[in-house]
Short mmCIF file of C-alpha atoms in Angstrom, two decimals:
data_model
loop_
_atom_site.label_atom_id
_atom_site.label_comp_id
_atom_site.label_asym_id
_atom_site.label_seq_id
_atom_site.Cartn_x
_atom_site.Cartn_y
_atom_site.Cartn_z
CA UNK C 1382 0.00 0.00 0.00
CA UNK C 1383 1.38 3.53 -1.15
CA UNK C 1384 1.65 6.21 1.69
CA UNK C 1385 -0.41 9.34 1.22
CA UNK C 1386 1.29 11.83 2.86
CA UNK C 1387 -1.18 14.29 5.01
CA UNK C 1388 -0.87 18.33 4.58
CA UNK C 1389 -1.42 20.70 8.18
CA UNK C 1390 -4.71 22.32 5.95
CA UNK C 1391 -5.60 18.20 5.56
CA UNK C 1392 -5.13 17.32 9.04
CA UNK C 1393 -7.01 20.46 10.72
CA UNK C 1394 -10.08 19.95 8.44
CA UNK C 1395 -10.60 16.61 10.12
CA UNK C 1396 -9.80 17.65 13.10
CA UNK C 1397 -12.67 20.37 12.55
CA UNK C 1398 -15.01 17.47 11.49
CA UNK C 1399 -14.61 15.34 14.28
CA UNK C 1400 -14.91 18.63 16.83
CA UNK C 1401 -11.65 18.15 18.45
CA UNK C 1402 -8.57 20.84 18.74
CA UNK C 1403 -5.56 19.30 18.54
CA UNK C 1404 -4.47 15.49 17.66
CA UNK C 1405 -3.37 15.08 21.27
CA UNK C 1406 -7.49 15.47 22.21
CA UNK C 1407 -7.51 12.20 20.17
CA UNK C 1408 -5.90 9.85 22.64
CA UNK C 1409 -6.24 11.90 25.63
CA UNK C 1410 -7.47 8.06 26.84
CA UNK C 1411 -4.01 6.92 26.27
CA UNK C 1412 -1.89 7.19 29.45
CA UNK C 1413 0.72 9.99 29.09
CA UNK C 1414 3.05 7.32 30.33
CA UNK C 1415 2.61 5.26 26.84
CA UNK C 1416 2.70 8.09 24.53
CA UNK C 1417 5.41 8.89 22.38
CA UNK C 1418 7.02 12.04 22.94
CA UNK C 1419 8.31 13.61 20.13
CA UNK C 1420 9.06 12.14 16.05
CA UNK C 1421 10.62 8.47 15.73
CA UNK C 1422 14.16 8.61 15.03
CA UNK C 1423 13.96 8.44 10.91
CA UNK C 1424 15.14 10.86 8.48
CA UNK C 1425 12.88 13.62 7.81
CA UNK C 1426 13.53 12.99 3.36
CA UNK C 1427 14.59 9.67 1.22
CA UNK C 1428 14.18 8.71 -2.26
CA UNK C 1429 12.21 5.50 -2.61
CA UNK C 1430 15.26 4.01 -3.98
CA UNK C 1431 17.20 5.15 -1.26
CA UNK C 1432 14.56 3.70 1.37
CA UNK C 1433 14.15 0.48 -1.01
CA UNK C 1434 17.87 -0.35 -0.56
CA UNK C 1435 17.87 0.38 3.10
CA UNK C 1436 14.88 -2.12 3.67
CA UNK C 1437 16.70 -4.52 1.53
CA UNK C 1438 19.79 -4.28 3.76
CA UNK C 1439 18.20 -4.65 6.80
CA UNK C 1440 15.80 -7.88 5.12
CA UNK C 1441 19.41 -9.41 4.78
CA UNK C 1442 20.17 -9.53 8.00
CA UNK C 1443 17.42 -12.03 8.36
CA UNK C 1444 17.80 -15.43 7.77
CA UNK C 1445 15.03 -17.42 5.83
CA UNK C 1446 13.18 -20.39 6.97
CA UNK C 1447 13.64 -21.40 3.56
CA UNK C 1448 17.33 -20.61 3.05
CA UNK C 1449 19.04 -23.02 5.58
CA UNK C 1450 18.18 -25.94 7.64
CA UNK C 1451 15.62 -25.01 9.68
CA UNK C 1452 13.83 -27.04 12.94
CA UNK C 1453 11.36 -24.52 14.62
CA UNK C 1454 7.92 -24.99 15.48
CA UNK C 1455 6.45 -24.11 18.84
CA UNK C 1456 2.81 -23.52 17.02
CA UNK C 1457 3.90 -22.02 13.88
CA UNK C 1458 4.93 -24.70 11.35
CA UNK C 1459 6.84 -24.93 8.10
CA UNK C 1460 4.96 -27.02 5.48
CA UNK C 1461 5.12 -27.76 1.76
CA UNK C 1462 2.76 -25.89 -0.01
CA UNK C 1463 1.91 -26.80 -3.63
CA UNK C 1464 2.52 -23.31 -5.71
CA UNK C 1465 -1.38 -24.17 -6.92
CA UNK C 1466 -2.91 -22.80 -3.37
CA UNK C 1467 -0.93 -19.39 -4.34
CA UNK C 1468 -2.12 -19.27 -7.81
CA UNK C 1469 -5.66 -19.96 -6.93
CA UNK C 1470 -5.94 -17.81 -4.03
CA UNK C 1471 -4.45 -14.56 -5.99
CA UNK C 1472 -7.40 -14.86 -8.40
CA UNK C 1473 -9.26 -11.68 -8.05
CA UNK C 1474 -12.26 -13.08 -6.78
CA UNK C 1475 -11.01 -14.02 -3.60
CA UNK C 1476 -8.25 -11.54 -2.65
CA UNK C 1477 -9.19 -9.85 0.28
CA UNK C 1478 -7.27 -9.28 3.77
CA UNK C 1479 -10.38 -9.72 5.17
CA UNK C 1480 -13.42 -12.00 5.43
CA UNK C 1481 -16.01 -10.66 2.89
CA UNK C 1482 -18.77 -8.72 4.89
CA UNK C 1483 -21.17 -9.71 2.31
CA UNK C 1484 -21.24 -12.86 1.58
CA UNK C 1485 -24.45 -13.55 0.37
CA UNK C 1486 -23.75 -11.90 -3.08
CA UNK C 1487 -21.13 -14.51 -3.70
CA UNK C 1488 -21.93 -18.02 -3.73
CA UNK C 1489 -18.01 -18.86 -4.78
CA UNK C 1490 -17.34 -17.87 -1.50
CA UNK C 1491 -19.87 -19.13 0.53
CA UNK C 1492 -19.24 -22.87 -0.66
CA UNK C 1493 -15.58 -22.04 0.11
CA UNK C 1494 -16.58 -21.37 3.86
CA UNK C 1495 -18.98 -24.50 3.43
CA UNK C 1496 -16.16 -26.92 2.23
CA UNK C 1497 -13.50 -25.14 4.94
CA UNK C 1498 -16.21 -25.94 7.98
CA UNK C 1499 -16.47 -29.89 6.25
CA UNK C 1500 -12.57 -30.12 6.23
CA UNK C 1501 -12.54 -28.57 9.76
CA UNK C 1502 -15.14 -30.79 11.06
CA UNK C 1503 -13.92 -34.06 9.48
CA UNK C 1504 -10.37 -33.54 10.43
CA UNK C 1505 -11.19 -32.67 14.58
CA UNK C 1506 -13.80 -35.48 14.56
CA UNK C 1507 -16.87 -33.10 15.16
CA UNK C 1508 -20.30 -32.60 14.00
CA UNK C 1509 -19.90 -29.10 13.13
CA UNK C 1510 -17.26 -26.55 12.89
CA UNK C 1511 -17.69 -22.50 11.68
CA UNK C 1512 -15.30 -20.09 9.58
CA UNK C 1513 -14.57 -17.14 11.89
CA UNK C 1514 -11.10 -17.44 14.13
CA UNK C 1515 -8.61 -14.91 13.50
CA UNK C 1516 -5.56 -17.80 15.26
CA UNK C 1517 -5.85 -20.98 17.09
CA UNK C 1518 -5.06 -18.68 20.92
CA UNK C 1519 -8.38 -16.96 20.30
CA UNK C 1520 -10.25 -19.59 19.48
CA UNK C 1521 -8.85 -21.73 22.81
CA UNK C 1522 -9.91 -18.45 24.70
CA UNK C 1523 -13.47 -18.55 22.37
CA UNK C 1524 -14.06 -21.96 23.64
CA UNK C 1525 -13.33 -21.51 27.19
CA UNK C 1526 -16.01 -18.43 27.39
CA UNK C 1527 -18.47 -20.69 25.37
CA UNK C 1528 -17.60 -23.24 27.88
CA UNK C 1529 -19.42 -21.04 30.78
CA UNK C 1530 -22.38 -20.59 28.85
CA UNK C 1531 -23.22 -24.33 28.06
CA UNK C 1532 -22.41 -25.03 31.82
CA UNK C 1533 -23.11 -22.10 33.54
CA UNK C 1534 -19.90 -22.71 35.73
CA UNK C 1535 -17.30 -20.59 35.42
CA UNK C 1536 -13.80 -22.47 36.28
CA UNK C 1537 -11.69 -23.13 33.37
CA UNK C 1538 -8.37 -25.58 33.95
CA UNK C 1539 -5.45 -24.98 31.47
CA UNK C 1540 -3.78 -28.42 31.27
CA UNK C 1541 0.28 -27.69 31.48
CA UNK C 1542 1.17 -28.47 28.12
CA UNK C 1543 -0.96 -25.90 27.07
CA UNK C 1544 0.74 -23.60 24.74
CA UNK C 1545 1.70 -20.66 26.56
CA UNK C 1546 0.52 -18.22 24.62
CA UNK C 1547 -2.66 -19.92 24.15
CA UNK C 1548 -3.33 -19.93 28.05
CA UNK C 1549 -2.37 -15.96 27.88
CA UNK C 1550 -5.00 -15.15 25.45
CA UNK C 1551 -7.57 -17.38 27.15
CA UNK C 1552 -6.37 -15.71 30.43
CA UNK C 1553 -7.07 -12.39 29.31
CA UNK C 1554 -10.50 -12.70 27.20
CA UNK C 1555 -11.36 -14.69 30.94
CA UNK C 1556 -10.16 -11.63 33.28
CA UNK C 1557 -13.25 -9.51 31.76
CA UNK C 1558 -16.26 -12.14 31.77
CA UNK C 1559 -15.28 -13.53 35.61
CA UNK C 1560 -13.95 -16.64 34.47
CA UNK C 1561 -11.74 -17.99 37.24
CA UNK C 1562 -8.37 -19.95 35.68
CA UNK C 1563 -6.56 -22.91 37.61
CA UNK C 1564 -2.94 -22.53 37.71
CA UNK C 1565 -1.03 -24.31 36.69
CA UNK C 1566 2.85 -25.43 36.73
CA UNK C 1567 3.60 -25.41 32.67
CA UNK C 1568 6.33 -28.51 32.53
CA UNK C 1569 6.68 -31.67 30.58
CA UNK C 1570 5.26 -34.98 31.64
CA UNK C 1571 2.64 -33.34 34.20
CA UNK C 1572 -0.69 -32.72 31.90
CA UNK C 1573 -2.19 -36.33 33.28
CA UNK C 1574 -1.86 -34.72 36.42
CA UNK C 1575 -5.28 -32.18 35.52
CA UNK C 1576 -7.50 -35.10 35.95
CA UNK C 1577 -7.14 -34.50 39.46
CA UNK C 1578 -7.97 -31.09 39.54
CA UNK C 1579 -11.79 -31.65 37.56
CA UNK C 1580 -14.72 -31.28 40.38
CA UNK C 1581 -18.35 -30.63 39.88
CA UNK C 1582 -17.60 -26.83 40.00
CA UNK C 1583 -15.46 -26.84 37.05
CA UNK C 1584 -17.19 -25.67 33.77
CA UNK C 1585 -14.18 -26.91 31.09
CA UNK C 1586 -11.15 -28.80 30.97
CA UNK C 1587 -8.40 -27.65 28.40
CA UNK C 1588 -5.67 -29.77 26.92
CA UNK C 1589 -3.53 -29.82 24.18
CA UNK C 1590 -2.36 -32.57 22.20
CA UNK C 1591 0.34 -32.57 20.76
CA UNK C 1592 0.86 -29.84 23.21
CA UNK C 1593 3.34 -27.73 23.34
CA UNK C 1594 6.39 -30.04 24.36
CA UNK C 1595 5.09 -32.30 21.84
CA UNK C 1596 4.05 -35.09 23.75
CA UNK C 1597 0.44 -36.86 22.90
CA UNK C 1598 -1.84 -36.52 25.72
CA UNK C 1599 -4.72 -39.66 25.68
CA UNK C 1600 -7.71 -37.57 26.28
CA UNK C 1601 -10.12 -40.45 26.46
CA UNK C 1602 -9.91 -40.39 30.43
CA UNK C 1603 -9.78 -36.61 30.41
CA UNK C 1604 -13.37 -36.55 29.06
CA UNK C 1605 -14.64 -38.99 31.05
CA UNK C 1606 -13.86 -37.50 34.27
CA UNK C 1607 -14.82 -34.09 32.95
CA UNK C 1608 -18.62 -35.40 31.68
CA UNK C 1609 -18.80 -37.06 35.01
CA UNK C 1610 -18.97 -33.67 36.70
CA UNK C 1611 -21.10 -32.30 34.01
CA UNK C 1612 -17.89 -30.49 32.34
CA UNK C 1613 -16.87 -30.01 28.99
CA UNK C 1614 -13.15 -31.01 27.47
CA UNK C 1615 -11.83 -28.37 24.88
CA UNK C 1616 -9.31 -30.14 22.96
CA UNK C 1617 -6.28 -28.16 21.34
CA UNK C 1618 -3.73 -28.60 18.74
CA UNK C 1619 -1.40 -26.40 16.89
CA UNK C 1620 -0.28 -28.59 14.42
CA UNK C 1621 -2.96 -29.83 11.65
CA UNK C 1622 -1.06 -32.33 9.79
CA UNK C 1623 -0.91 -34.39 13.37
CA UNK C 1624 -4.64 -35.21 12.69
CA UNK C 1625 -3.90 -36.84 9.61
CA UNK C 1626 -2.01 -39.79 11.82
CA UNK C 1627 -3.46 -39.20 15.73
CA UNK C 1628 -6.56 -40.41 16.60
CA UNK C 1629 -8.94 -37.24 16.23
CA UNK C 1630 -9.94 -35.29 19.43
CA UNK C 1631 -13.93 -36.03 19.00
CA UNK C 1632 -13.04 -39.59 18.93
CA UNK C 1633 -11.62 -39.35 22.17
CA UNK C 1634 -14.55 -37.77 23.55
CA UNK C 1635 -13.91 -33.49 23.25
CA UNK C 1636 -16.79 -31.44 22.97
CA UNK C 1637 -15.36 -28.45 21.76
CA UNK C 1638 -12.10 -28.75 19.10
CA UNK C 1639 -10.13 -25.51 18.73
CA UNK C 1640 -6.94 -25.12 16.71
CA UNK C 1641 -4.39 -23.65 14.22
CA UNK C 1642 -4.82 -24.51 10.80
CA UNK C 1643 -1.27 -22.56 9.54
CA UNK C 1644 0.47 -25.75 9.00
CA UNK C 1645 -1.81 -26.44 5.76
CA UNK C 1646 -1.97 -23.85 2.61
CA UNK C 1647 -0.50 -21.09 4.96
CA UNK C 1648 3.26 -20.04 5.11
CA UNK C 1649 4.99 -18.70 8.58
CA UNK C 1650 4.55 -15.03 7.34
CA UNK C 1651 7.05 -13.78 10.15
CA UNK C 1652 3.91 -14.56 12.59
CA UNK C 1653 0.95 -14.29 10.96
CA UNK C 1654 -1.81 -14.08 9.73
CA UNK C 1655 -2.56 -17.67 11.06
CA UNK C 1656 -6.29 -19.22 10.93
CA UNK C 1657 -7.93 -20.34 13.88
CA UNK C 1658 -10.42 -23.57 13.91
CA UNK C 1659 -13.30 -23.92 15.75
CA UNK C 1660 -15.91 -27.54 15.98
CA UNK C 1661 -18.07 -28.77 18.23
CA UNK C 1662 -20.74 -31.62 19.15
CA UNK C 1663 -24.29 -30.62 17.17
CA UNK C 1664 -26.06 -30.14 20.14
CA UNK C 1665 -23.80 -27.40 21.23
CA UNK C 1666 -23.95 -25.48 17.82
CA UNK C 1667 -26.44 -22.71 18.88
CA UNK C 1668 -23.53 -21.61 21.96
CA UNK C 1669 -20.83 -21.99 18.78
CA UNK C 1670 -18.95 -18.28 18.66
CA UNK C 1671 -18.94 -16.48 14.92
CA UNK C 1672 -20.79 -18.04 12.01
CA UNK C 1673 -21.92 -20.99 10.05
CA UNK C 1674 -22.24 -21.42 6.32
CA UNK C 1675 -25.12 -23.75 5.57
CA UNK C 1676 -26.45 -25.57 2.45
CA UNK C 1677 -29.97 -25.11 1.75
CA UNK C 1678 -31.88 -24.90 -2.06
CA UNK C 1679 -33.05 -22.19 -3.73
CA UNK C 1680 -36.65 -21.84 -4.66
CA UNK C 1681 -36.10 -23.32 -7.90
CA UNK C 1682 -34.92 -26.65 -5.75
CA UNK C 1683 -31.01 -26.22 -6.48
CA UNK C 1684 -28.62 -26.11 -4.33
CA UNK C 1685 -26.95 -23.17 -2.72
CA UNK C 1686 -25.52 -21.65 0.19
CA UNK C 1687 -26.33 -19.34 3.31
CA UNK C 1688 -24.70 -17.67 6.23
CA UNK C 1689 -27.01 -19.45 9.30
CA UNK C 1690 -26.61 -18.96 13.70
CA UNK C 1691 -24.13 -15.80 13.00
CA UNK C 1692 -24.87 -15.35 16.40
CA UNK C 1693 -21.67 -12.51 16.43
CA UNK C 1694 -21.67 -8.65 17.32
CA UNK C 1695 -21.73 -7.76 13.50
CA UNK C 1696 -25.26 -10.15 12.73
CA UNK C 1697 -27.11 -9.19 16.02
CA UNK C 1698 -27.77 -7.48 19.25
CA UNK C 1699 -24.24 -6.73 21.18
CA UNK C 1700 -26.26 -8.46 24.25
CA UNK C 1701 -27.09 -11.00 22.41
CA UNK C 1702 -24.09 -11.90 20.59
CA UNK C 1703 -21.98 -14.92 21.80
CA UNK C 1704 -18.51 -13.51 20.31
CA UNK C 1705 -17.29 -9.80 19.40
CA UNK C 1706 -15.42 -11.17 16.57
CA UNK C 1707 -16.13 -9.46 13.80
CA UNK C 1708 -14.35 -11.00 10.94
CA UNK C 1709 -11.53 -13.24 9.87
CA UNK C 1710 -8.47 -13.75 7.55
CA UNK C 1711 -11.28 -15.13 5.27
CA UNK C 1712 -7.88 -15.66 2.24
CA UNK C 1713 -6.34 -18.31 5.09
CA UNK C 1714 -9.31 -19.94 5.60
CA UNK C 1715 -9.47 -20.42 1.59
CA UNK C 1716 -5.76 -21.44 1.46
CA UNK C 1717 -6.06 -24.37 4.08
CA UNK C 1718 -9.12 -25.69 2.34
CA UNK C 1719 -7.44 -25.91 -0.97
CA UNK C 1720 -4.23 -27.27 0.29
CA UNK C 1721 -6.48 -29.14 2.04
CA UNK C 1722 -8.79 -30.40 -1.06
CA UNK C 1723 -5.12 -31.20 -2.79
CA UNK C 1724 -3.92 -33.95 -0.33
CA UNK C 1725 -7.08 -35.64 0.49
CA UNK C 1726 -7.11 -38.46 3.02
CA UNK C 1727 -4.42 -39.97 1.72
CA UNK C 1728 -2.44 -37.17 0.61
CA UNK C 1729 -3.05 -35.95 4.18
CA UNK C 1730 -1.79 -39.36 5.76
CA UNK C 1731 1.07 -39.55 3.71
CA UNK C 1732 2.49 -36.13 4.88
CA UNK C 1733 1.87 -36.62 8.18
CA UNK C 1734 3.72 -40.37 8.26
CA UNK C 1735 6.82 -38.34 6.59
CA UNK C 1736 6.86 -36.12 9.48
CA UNK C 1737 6.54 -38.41 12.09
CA UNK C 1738 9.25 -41.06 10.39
CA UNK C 1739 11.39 -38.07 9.68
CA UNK C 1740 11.23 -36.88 13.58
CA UNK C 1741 12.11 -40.03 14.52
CA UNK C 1742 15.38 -40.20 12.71
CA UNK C 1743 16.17 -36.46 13.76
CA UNK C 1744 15.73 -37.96 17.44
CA UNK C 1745 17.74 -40.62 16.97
CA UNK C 1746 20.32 -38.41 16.32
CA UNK C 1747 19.88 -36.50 19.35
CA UNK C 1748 20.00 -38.97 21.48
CA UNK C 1749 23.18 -40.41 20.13
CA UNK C 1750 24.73 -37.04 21.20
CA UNK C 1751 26.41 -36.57 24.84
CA UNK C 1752 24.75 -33.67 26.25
CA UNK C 1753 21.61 -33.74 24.73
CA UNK C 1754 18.44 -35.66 25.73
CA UNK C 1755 15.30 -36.47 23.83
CA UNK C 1756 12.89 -36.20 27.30
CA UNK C 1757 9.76 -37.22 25.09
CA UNK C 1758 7.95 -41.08 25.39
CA UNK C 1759 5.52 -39.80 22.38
CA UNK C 1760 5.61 -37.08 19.60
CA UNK C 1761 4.69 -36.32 16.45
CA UNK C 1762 7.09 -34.02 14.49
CA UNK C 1763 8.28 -31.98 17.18
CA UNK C 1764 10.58 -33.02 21.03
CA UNK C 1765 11.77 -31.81 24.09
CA UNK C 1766 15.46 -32.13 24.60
CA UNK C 1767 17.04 -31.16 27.53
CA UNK C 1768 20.87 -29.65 26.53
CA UNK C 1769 23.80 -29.69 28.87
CA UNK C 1770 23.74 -26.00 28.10
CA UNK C 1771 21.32 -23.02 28.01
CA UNK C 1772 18.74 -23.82 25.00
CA UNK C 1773 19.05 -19.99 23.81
CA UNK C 1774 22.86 -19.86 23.74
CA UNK C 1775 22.76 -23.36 21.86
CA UNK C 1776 20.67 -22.14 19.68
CA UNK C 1777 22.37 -18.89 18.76
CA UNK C 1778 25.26 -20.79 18.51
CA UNK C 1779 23.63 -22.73 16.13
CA UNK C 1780 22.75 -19.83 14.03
CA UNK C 1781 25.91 -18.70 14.14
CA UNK C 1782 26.63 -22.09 12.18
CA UNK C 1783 23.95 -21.53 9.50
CA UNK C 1784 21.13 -23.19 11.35
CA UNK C 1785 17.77 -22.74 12.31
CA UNK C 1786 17.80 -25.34 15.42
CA UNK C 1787 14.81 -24.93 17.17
CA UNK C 1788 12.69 -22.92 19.85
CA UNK C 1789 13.88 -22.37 23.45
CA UNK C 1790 11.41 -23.22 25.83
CA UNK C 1791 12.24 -20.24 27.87
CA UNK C 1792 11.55 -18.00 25.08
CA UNK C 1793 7.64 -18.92 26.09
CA UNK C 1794 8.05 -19.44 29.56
CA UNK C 1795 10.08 -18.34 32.42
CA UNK C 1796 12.23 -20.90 33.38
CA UNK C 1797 13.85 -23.99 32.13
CA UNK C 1798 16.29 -22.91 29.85
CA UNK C 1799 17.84 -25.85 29.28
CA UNK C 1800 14.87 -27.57 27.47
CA UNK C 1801 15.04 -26.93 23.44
CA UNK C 1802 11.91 -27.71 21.24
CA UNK C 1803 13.01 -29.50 18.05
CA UNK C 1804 10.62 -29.43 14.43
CA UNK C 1805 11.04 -31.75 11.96
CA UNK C 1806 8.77 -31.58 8.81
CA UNK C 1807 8.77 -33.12 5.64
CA UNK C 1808 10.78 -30.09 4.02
CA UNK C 1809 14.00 -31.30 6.40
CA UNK C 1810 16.60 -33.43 4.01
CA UNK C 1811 18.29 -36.61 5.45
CA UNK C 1812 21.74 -34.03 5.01
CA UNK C 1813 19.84 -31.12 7.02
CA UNK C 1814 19.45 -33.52 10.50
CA UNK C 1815 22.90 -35.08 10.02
CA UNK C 1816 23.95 -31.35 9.39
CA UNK C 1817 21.90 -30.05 13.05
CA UNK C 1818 23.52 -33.35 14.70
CA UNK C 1819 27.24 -32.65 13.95
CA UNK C 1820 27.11 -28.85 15.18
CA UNK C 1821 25.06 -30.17 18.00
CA UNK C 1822 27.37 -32.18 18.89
CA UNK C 1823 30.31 -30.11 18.77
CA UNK C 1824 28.55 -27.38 20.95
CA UNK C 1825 27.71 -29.71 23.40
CA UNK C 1826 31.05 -30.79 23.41
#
């Protein structure tokens, strides 16, 4: 987008519209504390070629995913993606930031949201699932509020190996609706431990699996403890392609399946956007947060498609409303469905097998190194290992070396700097683990 410079004749007419004297008077809400005080430090005047070949110095000082071996996950994922989801989403039809605010004009885009919600709801094991999360964090803090309103209880446990960030976003959307949140001790091996914790005044139980030390939790037991107080399990995952070879949360008994979908048809994007998946049991559709794409017929008797239960701020009452959200990264939504429609089951089963025999052999390799420690009985594509060192030196170290060699878990929670979280997906080469094991190895040394 270009920038359109504003004149002092351009900024005091609006500020003559809006009835307000100065731009100050505009954020006089803003504590003075967090307001900038004076210009950011930038030059005043450059060329655009001059500021192109400044941004393109400071790009280089990045280092691509794609560019060198590279082992990070933590919730964001790096995945194949056939060049056809990025030719098909550019078409101008569907190019928009943003979820279209009218869909009804468009069926192209309302069978989109209709196929997304079937993917969605095959993949988690659910009945039903809608097409409105901005990430997978919102939608675990969605779920949990949706949670209070099916039970009318209002105590939420986190499980431990709940992604950090997830259980800060849930944490905050609960501080304003008087949601009360367990604590809990966020550490590998201890998320069997929550069972414990359910009672008849708790309203939901939240785990993730994988979660985020990449272990796979057996929820079965989970949910069975939880119904038997008349609570609901929200099941979590941040990795997609793990469904195409676990067992699928509503098989194991969740009633509410919230996720992140970025591992299929979306790229890592330096963070975002990401697109957040939401599915439930049928019964609990009408409590369901955002909106629902339904097939119906036309009054000729063929098919077609409507927006039904948009129970959210934009469709209805405020009071009545059971989310604020307001819209979605409606392009990532149509990105993961075609990726998506591309694998199939099989295609989908295949990838997933790759990663999991490929994060075997990577932790094989680990293992085999003195220092290092593979602390995980079960994973998927990504480990825990616990270093003879501290993770974030190792892995600056690392990139020192021309390596991208994982996610310190102290970069998402205090403490236990020596655990590392280790990736592996079906874009790491046999010569790209041998090439992490030797440098390991020598660090640890």
């Amino acid at each position: 987008m270009r920038y359109l410079p504003l004149n002092q004749n351009d900024r005091a007419a609006m500020l003559d519209v809006i009835g307000v004297d100065n731009i100050d008077a505009l954020f006089h809400n803003v504590p003075e504390s967090a307001r900038l005080k004076g210009l950011v430090d930038l030059p005043q005047h450059q060329s655009e070629h001059a500021v192109e070949r400044h941004m393109a110095k400071l790009s280089a000082k990045s280092v691509s995913a794609s560019s060198v071996p590279f082992f990070c996950g933590a919730g964001a994922y790096k995945h194949h993606i056939p060049a056809t989801v990025d030719h098909l989403i550019q078409r101008s039809e569907f190019l928009t930031a943003y979820t279209p605010y009218q869909p009804e004009i468009s069926q192209g885009t309302l069978q989109t949201l209709f196929e997304f919600q079937t993917q969605v709801a095959l993949l988690t094991g659910m009945d039903v699932a809608n097409a409105s999360m901005y990430d997978g964090s919102t939608a675990c803090a969605e779920a949990v509020v949706m949670a209070k309103r099916v039970t009318r209880k209002s105590k939420a446990i986190l499980a431990p190996g709940l992604h950090p960030h997830y259980a800060a976003a849930t944490q905050t959307l609960a501080s304003t609706l008087d949601i009360q949140i367990d604590e809990r001790d966020c550490r590998p091996g201890r998320d069997s431990h929550v069972i414990d914790h359910i009672t008849d005044e708790t309203a939901c139980v939240v785990v993730q699996s994988p979660n985020v030390f990449g272990e796979i939790i057996d929820l079965a037991p989970i949910a069975e403890k939880a119904h038997a107080h008349k609570a609901l399990l929200i099941a979590v995952f941040t990795e997609p392609v793990a469904l195409g070879l676990i067992k699928s949360p509503g098989e194991q008994g969740a009633d509410i399946v919230v996720g992140e979908g970025q591992g299929l048809g979306v790229g890592l994007n330096f963070g975002g956007p990401h697109v957040g998946l939401f599915a439930c049991r049928q019964k609990l559709v009408r409590q369901m947060p955002g909106r629902v794409c339904g097939e119906t017929v036309d009054a000729n008797g063929d098919r077609g498609f409507v927006l039904t239960l948009s129970t959210r701020e934009q469709h209805i009452r405020r009071e009545k409303a059971t989310s604020n959200i307001c819209t979605n990264s409606g392009l990532c939504c149509l990105a993961f469905t075609i990726h998506m429609s591309l694998l199939g089951d099989a295609g989908l089963k295949q990838m997933a097998v790759l990663n999991h025999e490929y994060a075997c052999h990577m932790a094989d390799i680990i293992d085999g190194i003195q220092g290092a420690e593979v602390l995980n009985e079960t994973f998927f594509n990504e480990f825990t290992v616990k270093l003879n060192k501290p993770a974030a030196e190792v892995v600056q170290q690392l990139a020192d070396k021309g390596i991208l060699g994982g996610v310190p878990v102290s970069r998402l929670t205090d403490g236990q700097d020596d655990l590392l979280l280790v990736c592996v997906t079906e874009t790491s080469t046999d010569e790209d683990m041998h090439v992490f094991g030797e440098a390991l190895a020598e660090i640890l040394s």
